[in-house]
mmCIF file of C-alpha atoms and ligand atoms in Angstrom:
data_model
loop_
_atom_site.group_PDB
_atom_site.id
_atom_site.type_symbol
_atom_site.label_atom_id
_atom_site.label_comp_id
_atom_site.label_asym_id
_atom_site.label_seq_id
_atom_site.Cartn_x
_atom_site.Cartn_y
_atom_site.Cartn_z
ATOM 1 C CA MET A 25 -0.786 -14.979 -3.773
ATOM 2 C CA HIS A 26 -2.907 -17.705 -5.389
ATOM 3 C CA ARG A 27 -4.796 -20.040 -3.166
ATOM 4 C CA PRO A 28 -7.210 -21.523 -5.649
ATOM 5 C CA THR A 29 -10.113 -23.173 -3.806
ATOM 6 C CA MET A 30 -12.895 -24.903 -5.682
ATOM 7 C CA MET A 31 -13.426 -25.438 -9.366
ATOM 8 C CA VAL A 32 -16.717 -23.809 -10.218
ATOM 9 C CA VAL A 33 -18.471 -24.782 -13.616
ATOM 10 C CA LYS A 34 -20.604 -21.708 -14.600
ATOM 11 C CA SER A 35 -23.931 -21.781 -16.340
ATOM 12 C CA PRO A 36 -24.357 -19.892 -19.683
ATOM 13 C CA GLU A 37 -26.156 -17.102 -17.621
ATOM 14 C CA GLU A 38 -23.164 -16.799 -15.227
ATOM 15 C CA ILE A 39 -20.913 -16.626 -18.391
ATOM 16 C CA ALA A 40 -22.966 -13.945 -19.815
ATOM 17 C CA ARG A 41 -22.534 -12.026 -16.627
ATOM 18 C CA MET A 42 -18.643 -12.676 -16.802
ATOM 19 C CA ARG A 43 -18.628 -11.249 -20.428
ATOM 20 C CA ARG A 44 -20.090 -7.926 -19.128
ATOM 21 C CA ALA A 45 -17.482 -7.822 -16.176
ATOM 22 C CA GLY A 46 -14.765 -8.871 -18.872
ATOM 23 C CA GLN A 47 -15.744 -6.269 -21.334
ATOM 24 C CA LEU A 48 -15.667 -3.502 -18.503
ATOM 25 C CA ALA A 49 -12.337 -4.674 -17.469
ATOM 26 C CA ALA A 50 -11.182 -4.481 -21.170
ATOM 27 C CA ARG A 51 -12.376 -1.035 -21.581
ATOM 28 C CA ALA A 52 -10.844 0.178 -18.458
ATOM 29 C CA LEU A 53 -7.442 -1.270 -19.216
ATOM 30 C CA GLU A 54 -7.604 0.214 -22.891
ATOM 31 C CA GLY A 55 -8.266 3.510 -21.299
ATOM 32 C CA VAL A 56 -5.251 3.227 -18.946
ATOM 33 C CA ALA A 57 -3.131 1.886 -21.867
ATOM 34 C CA ARG A 58 -3.852 5.030 -23.813
ATOM 35 C CA ALA A 59 -3.085 7.146 -20.844
ATOM 36 C CA VAL A 60 0.541 5.690 -20.427
ATOM 37 C CA ALA A 61 2.970 8.266 -21.580
ATOM 38 C CA PRO A 62 6.514 9.428 -20.637
ATOM 39 C CA GLY A 63 6.250 11.696 -17.276
ATOM 40 C CA GLY A 64 2.905 10.078 -16.278
ATOM 41 C CA VAL A 65 2.467 9.361 -12.458
ATOM 42 C CA THR A 66 1.305 5.791 -11.594
ATOM 43 C CA ALA A 67 -1.280 6.841 -9.207
ATOM 44 C CA GLU A 68 -3.013 8.762 -11.894
ATOM 45 C CA LEU A 69 -3.371 5.524 -13.933
ATOM 46 C CA ASP A 70 -5.070 3.838 -10.787
ATOM 47 C CA GLY A 71 -7.448 6.934 -10.288
ATOM 48 C CA LEU A 72 -8.468 6.750 -13.994
ATOM 49 C CA ALA A 73 -9.219 2.957 -13.752
ATOM 50 C CA GLU A 74 -11.301 3.256 -10.524
ATOM 51 C CA THR A 75 -13.311 6.076 -11.625
ATOM 52 C CA PHE A 76 -14.071 4.523 -14.892
ATOM 53 C CA ILE A 77 -14.863 1.166 -13.259
ATOM 54 C CA ARG A 78 -17.168 2.752 -10.577
ATOM 55 C CA ASP A 79 -18.929 5.055 -13.142
ATOM 56 C CA HIS A 80 -19.922 2.075 -14.988
ATOM 57 C CA GLY A 81 -21.488 0.316 -12.030
ATOM 58 C CA GLY A 82 -18.492 -1.992 -11.066
ATOM 59 C CA VAL A 83 -16.018 -2.390 -8.231
ATOM 60 C CA PRO A 84 -12.305 -2.785 -8.682
ATOM 61 C CA SER A 85 -11.668 -6.401 -7.814
ATOM 62 C CA PHE A 86 -8.240 -5.726 -6.426
ATOM 63 C CA LYS A 87 -8.730 -2.876 -3.858
ATOM 64 C CA HIS A 88 -8.654 -4.230 -0.367
ATOM 65 C CA TYR A 89 -8.249 -7.772 -1.704
ATOM 66 C CA ARG A 90 -6.002 -9.431 1.024
ATOM 67 C CA GLY A 91 -4.996 -5.871 2.014
ATOM 68 C CA TYR A 92 -4.096 -4.518 -1.474
ATOM 69 C CA PRO A 93 -4.162 -0.770 -1.469
ATOM 70 C CA ALA A 94 -5.041 0.099 -4.999
ATOM 71 C CA SER A 95 -7.368 -0.650 -8.001
ATOM 72 C CA ILE A 96 -4.850 -1.634 -10.394
ATOM 73 C CA CYS A 97 -1.176 -3.135 -10.269
ATOM 74 C CA VAL A 98 1.445 -1.240 -12.222
ATOM 75 C CA SER A 99 4.789 -3.074 -12.436
ATOM 76 C CA ILE A 100 7.732 -1.339 -14.207
ATOM 77 C CA ASP A 101 10.694 -2.708 -16.167
ATOM 78 C CA ASP A 102 12.178 -5.510 -13.816
ATOM 79 C CA GLU A 103 8.923 -5.753 -11.836
ATOM 80 C CA VAL A 104 6.988 -8.710 -12.661
ATOM 81 C CA VAL A 105 3.449 -8.153 -10.985
ATOM 82 C CA HIS A 106 1.831 -6.522 -8.220
ATOM 83 C CA GLY A 107 3.505 -3.200 -8.231
ATOM 84 C CA ILE A 108 1.624 -0.638 -6.061
ATOM 85 C CA PRO A 109 0.609 2.665 -7.761
ATOM 86 C CA GLY A 110 2.073 5.687 -6.307
ATOM 87 C CA THR A 111 4.078 8.911 -6.937
ATOM 88 C CA ARG A 112 6.589 7.244 -9.528
ATOM 89 C CA ARG A 113 6.695 8.781 -12.976
ATOM 90 C CA LEU A 114 6.924 6.594 -16.213
ATOM 91 C CA ARG A 115 10.222 7.112 -18.253
ATOM 92 C CA GLU A 116 10.628 6.849 -21.906
ATOM 93 C CA GLY A 117 12.008 3.651 -22.997
ATOM 94 C CA SER A 118 10.398 1.657 -19.917
ATOM 95 C CA ILE A 119 7.580 -0.888 -19.990
ATOM 96 C CA VAL A 120 4.661 -0.848 -17.567
ATOM 97 C CA SER A 121 2.558 -3.934 -16.854
ATOM 98 C CA VAL A 122 -0.943 -2.900 -15.887
ATOM 99 C CA ASP A 123 -3.117 -5.546 -14.205
ATOM 100 C CA LEU A 124 -6.774 -4.735 -13.512
ATOM 101 C CA GLY A 125 -9.804 -6.476 -12.205
ATOM 102 C CA VAL A 126 -13.448 -5.775 -12.319
ATOM 103 C CA TYR A 127 -16.258 -6.950 -10.083
ATOM 104 C CA LEU A 128 -19.626 -6.557 -11.845
ATOM 105 C CA ASP A 129 -22.949 -8.246 -11.140
ATOM 106 C CA GLY A 130 -21.606 -10.779 -8.787
ATOM 107 C CA VAL A 131 -18.533 -11.885 -10.835
ATOM 108 C CA HIS A 132 -14.948 -10.928 -11.739
ATOM 109 C CA GLY A 133 -13.074 -10.270 -14.834
ATOM 110 C CA ASP A 134 -9.250 -10.110 -14.740
ATOM 111 C CA VAL A 135 -6.908 -8.737 -17.561
ATOM 112 C CA ALA A 136 -3.523 -7.426 -17.825
ATOM 113 C CA ARG A 137 -0.926 -6.306 -20.376
ATOM 114 C CA THR A 138 2.516 -4.791 -20.807
ATOM 115 C CA ILE A 139 2.670 -1.399 -22.400
ATOM 116 C CA PRO A 140 5.693 0.332 -23.939
ATOM 117 C CA VAL A 141 6.381 3.917 -22.417
ATOM 118 C CA GLY A 142 7.190 5.877 -25.761
ATOM 119 C CA GLU A 143 9.724 4.089 -27.903
ATOM 120 C CA VAL A 144 11.319 0.834 -26.412
ATOM 121 C CA ASP A 145 14.452 -0.968 -27.702
ATOM 122 C CA GLU A 146 13.993 -3.984 -30.079
ATOM 123 C CA GLU A 147 14.774 -6.775 -27.336
ATOM 124 C CA THR A 148 12.114 -5.203 -25.346
ATOM 125 C CA ARG A 149 9.590 -5.136 -27.934
ATOM 126 C CA ARG A 150 10.406 -8.823 -28.740
ATOM 127 C CA LEU A 151 9.724 -9.692 -25.017
ATOM 128 C CA LEU A 152 6.254 -7.971 -25.184
ATOM 129 C CA GLN A 153 5.551 -9.714 -28.536
ATOM 130 C CA VAL A 154 6.435 -13.220 -27.329
ATOM 131 C CA THR A 155 4.530 -12.924 -24.004
ATOM 132 C CA ALA A 156 1.405 -11.912 -25.855
ATOM 133 C CA GLU A 157 2.064 -14.794 -28.134
ATOM 134 C CA ALA A 158 2.579 -17.201 -25.224
ATOM 135 C CA LEU A 159 -0.703 -16.043 -23.939
ATOM 136 C CA GLU A 160 -2.455 -16.770 -27.229
ATOM 137 C CA ALA A 161 -0.999 -20.139 -27.294
ATOM 138 C CA GLY A 162 -2.340 -20.908 -23.703
ATOM 139 C CA ILE A 163 -5.761 -19.623 -24.637
ATOM 140 C CA ARG A 164 -5.939 -22.011 -27.679
ATOM 141 C CA GLU A 165 -5.608 -24.813 -25.169
ATOM 142 C CA ALA A 166 -8.655 -23.685 -23.073
ATOM 143 C CA ARG A 167 -11.089 -26.318 -24.559
ATOM 144 C CA GLU A 168 -12.795 -29.482 -23.311
ATOM 145 C CA GLY A 169 -10.413 -32.417 -23.404
ATOM 146 C CA ARG A 170 -7.207 -30.469 -22.799
ATOM 147 C CA THR A 171 -5.618 -30.127 -19.357
ATOM 148 C CA THR A 172 -3.965 -27.362 -17.394
ATOM 149 C CA GLY A 173 -0.796 -29.105 -18.167
ATOM 150 C CA ASP A 174 -1.374 -28.733 -22.002
ATOM 151 C CA LEU A 175 -2.039 -25.073 -21.317
ATOM 152 C CA GLY A 176 1.181 -24.422 -19.459
ATOM 153 C CA TRP A 177 3.369 -26.449 -21.896
ATOM 154 C CA ALA A 178 1.974 -24.345 -24.752
ATOM 155 C CA ILE A 179 2.930 -21.145 -22.928
ATOM 156 C CA GLN A 180 6.341 -22.395 -21.877
ATOM 157 C CA GLN A 181 7.084 -23.712 -25.586
ATOM 158 C CA VAL A 182 6.511 -20.098 -26.902
ATOM 159 C CA ALA A 183 8.491 -18.117 -24.169
ATOM 160 C CA GLU A 184 11.354 -20.603 -23.745
ATOM 161 C CA GLY A 185 11.497 -21.175 -27.484
ATOM 162 C CA ALA A 186 12.077 -17.350 -27.886
ATOM 163 C CA GLY A 187 15.081 -17.699 -25.241
ATOM 164 C CA PHE A 188 13.023 -16.130 -22.314
ATOM 165 C CA SER A 189 12.132 -17.886 -19.047
ATOM 166 C CA VAL A 190 8.651 -18.333 -17.491
ATOM 167 C CA VAL A 191 7.996 -17.214 -13.785
ATOM 168 C CA ARG A 192 7.016 -20.411 -11.690
ATOM 169 C CA ASP A 193 6.236 -18.792 -8.396
ATOM 170 C CA PHE A 194 2.824 -17.213 -9.710
ATOM 171 C CA ALA A 195 0.286 -18.817 -11.788
ATOM 172 C CA GLY A 196 -3.121 -18.177 -13.484
ATOM 173 C CA HIS A 197 -6.343 -19.379 -11.767
ATOM 174 C CA GLY A 198 -9.996 -20.175 -12.103
ATOM 175 C CA ILE A 199 -12.142 -17.068 -11.892
ATOM 176 C CA GLY A 200 -15.838 -16.214 -11.273
ATOM 177 C CA ARG A 201 -17.757 -15.274 -8.067
ATOM 178 C CA ASP A 202 -14.225 -15.267 -6.648
ATOM 179 C CA LEU A 203 -11.137 -13.606 -8.042
ATOM 180 C CA HIS A 204 -9.137 -16.753 -7.411
ATOM 181 C CA GLU A 205 -10.683 -20.149 -7.803
ATOM 182 C CA GLY A 206 -9.492 -23.447 -8.680
ATOM 183 C CA PRO A 207 -7.810 -24.755 -10.780
ATOM 184 C CA GLU A 208 -4.374 -23.378 -10.567
ATOM 185 C CA VAL A 209 -3.140 -22.513 -14.203
ATOM 186 C CA PRO A 210 0.642 -22.562 -14.121
ATOM 187 C CA ASN A 211 2.512 -21.269 -17.122
ATOM 188 C CA PHE A 212 4.679 -24.299 -17.460
ATOM 189 C CA GLY A 213 3.708 -27.991 -17.472
ATOM 190 C CA THR A 214 3.623 -31.329 -19.289
ATOM 191 C CA PRO A 215 1.208 -32.386 -21.954
ATOM 192 C CA GLY A 216 -1.819 -34.387 -20.343
ATOM 193 C CA GLY A 217 -0.527 -33.433 -16.895
ATOM 194 C CA GLY A 218 -2.453 -31.248 -14.330
ATOM 195 C CA VAL A 219 -6.325 -31.034 -14.147
ATOM 196 C CA ALA A 220 -8.811 -31.757 -17.060
ATOM 197 C CA LEU A 221 -10.552 -28.762 -18.472
ATOM 198 C CA ARG A 222 -14.210 -28.999 -18.990
ATOM 199 C CA ARG A 223 -16.761 -26.691 -20.651
ATOM 200 C CA GLY A 224 -18.015 -23.871 -18.391
ATOM 201 C CA LEU A 225 -14.744 -23.429 -16.566
ATOM 202 C CA THR A 226 -13.570 -19.950 -16.573
ATOM 203 C CA LEU A 227 -9.816 -19.285 -16.338
ATOM 204 C CA ALA A 228 -7.584 -16.326 -15.896
ATOM 205 C CA ILE A 229 -4.507 -17.265 -17.991
ATOM 206 C CA GLU A 230 -1.677 -15.046 -17.219
ATOM 207 C CA PRO A 231 1.927 -15.734 -18.312
ATOM 208 C CA MET A 232 4.715 -13.716 -16.779
ATOM 209 C CA VAL A 233 7.785 -13.833 -18.950
ATOM 210 C CA ASN A 234 11.385 -12.796 -17.862
ATOM 211 C CA ALA A 235 13.925 -11.585 -20.228
ATOM 212 C CA GLY A 236 16.567 -13.259 -17.987
ATOM 213 C CA GLY A 237 16.359 -15.908 -15.313
ATOM 214 C CA LEU A 238 13.042 -17.210 -13.968
ATOM 215 C CA GLU A 239 13.738 -16.332 -10.207
ATOM 216 C CA VAL A 240 11.820 -13.582 -8.612
ATOM 217 C CA VAL A 241 11.841 -11.777 -5.316
ATOM 218 C CA VAL A 242 9.173 -9.898 -3.366
ATOM 219 C CA LEU A 243 10.025 -6.342 -2.212
ATOM 220 C CA GLU A 244 9.741 -4.768 1.269
ATOM 221 C CA ASP A 245 6.171 -3.355 0.656
ATOM 222 C CA GLY A 246 5.248 -7.142 0.859
ATOM 223 C CA TRP A 247 3.524 -7.002 -2.856
ATOM 224 C CA THR A 248 5.799 -5.999 -5.614
ATOM 225 C CA VAL A 249 7.436 -8.956 -7.276
ATOM 226 C CA ARG A 250 10.626 -8.335 -9.220
ATOM 227 C CA THR A 251 13.163 -10.403 -11.130
ATOM 228 C CA ARG A 252 16.285 -11.366 -9.160
ATOM 229 C CA ASP A 253 18.700 -10.540 -11.833
ATOM 230 C CA ARG A 254 17.024 -7.139 -12.422
ATOM 231 C CA ALA A 255 16.138 -8.305 -16.208
ATOM 232 C CA ARG A 256 12.766 -6.926 -17.653
ATOM 233 C CA SER A 257 9.613 -8.993 -17.234
ATOM 234 C CA ALA A 258 6.295 -8.811 -19.193
ATOM 235 C CA HIS A 259 2.676 -9.913 -18.203
ATOM 236 C CA PHE A 260 -0.369 -10.573 -20.433
ATOM 237 C CA GLU A 261 -3.611 -11.818 -19.072
ATOM 238 C CA HIS A 262 -7.201 -12.722 -20.376
ATOM 239 C CA THR A 263 -10.202 -14.187 -18.712
ATOM 240 C CA VAL A 264 -11.286 -17.086 -20.772
ATOM 241 C CA ALA A 265 -14.371 -19.315 -20.849
ATOM 242 C CA VAL A 266 -13.721 -22.962 -21.696
ATOM 243 C CA GLY A 267 -15.913 -23.939 -24.493
ATOM 244 C CA ALA A 268 -16.883 -27.408 -26.141
ATOM 245 C CA ASP A 269 -15.703 -26.056 -29.462
ATOM 246 C CA GLY A 270 -13.059 -23.762 -28.052
ATOM 247 C CA PRO A 271 -12.008 -20.900 -25.931
ATOM 248 C CA GLU A 272 -14.057 -17.572 -25.439
ATOM 249 C CA VAL A 273 -11.806 -14.710 -24.554
ATOM 250 C CA LEU A 274 -14.261 -12.738 -22.156
ATOM 251 C CA THR A 275 -11.845 -9.727 -21.858
ATOM 252 C CA ARG A 276 -10.894 -9.194 -25.538
ATOM 253 C CA LEU A 277 -12.051 -5.548 -26.316
ATOM 254 C CA ASN A 278 -15.177 -6.051 -28.511
ATOM 255 C CA GLY A 279 -15.333 -2.765 -30.028
ATOM 256 C CA THR A 280 -17.161 -0.611 -27.338
ATOM 257 C CA ALA A 281 -15.691 2.615 -26.408
ATOM 258 C CA PRO A 282 -12.794 2.679 -23.929
ATOM 259 C CA ILE A 283 -12.540 5.328 -21.151
HETATM 260 N N1 LIG B 10 -4.074 -10.689 -11.861
HETATM 261 C C1 LIG B 10 -3.439 -10.737 -10.556
HETATM 262 C C2 LIG B 10 -3.973 -12.024 -9.775
HETATM 263 O O1 LIG B 10 -4.785 -12.775 -10.308
HETATM 264 C C3 LIG B 10 -3.960 -9.680 -9.758
HETATM 265 C C4 LIG B 10 -4.157 -9.765 -8.343
HETATM 266 S S1 LIG B 10 -3.526 -8.312 -7.571
HETATM 267 C C5 LIG B 10 -4.163 -8.366 -6.060
HETATM 268 O O2 LIG B 10 -3.230 -12.438 -8.782
HETATM 269 F F1 LIG B 10 -3.895 -7.156 -5.381
HETATM 270 F F2 LIG B 10 -5.509 -8.237 -5.890
HETATM 271 F F3 LIG B 10 -3.794 -9.228 -5.302
HETATM 272 CO CO1 LIG B 11 -5.162 -12.963 -12.381
#
């Protein structure tokens, strides 16, 4: 999935454009999250996102990307990432990971979160909470002087410390004019290892955390990734600018209205 190419340091002007793409992505995802309910059809969530993005001058980053057929990824329960929206209905007690990308004014924003469908059990709530915390721990490392290894280590500590496992076969990535740029941003690592982060890099940080083992398989459709042991999986993602004084989360909803 991820073949990161070059690392590209962005100018303040490019980061300003990425902020706008990121905010549109955040608003679209918030709208999708509010539409998640038992009985909902996954293709309807896709249509909602695509309409909102296009109505605001953007293009869904994922549509036709390497042949991907939809605007968002919808991955349910034991599905990890890259589930294709279709005729399936959401069921009470399930979890649904929604991943969404926006291309606006020449740059991309990439954001994801796992949403409970109605009431979910305690262990599932803990999986979502821990994965969101793992993302925040990774984000805190997105500053000059740290490395991708520091970032992956921080994520791994939170996820494994809670008794869960981290998916190794997919990673976060640089993002900007291209959806996938360098560096690769694994969700595991060793302190000081990997690539040095510098101010002006923009990263999509996206831990995928499994309630069971770390192994995943790709389904017959060529896209959907699910856990080998069929245990549940969660996915949270933000697009983050590396600053001298710390990270700026470009896809954190800043108070503007969602869909
Ligand atoms: N956030 C995911 C990624 O960075 C979404 C890509 S889905 C695809 O890989 F369809 F565009 F491939
Ligand atoms: Co991504």
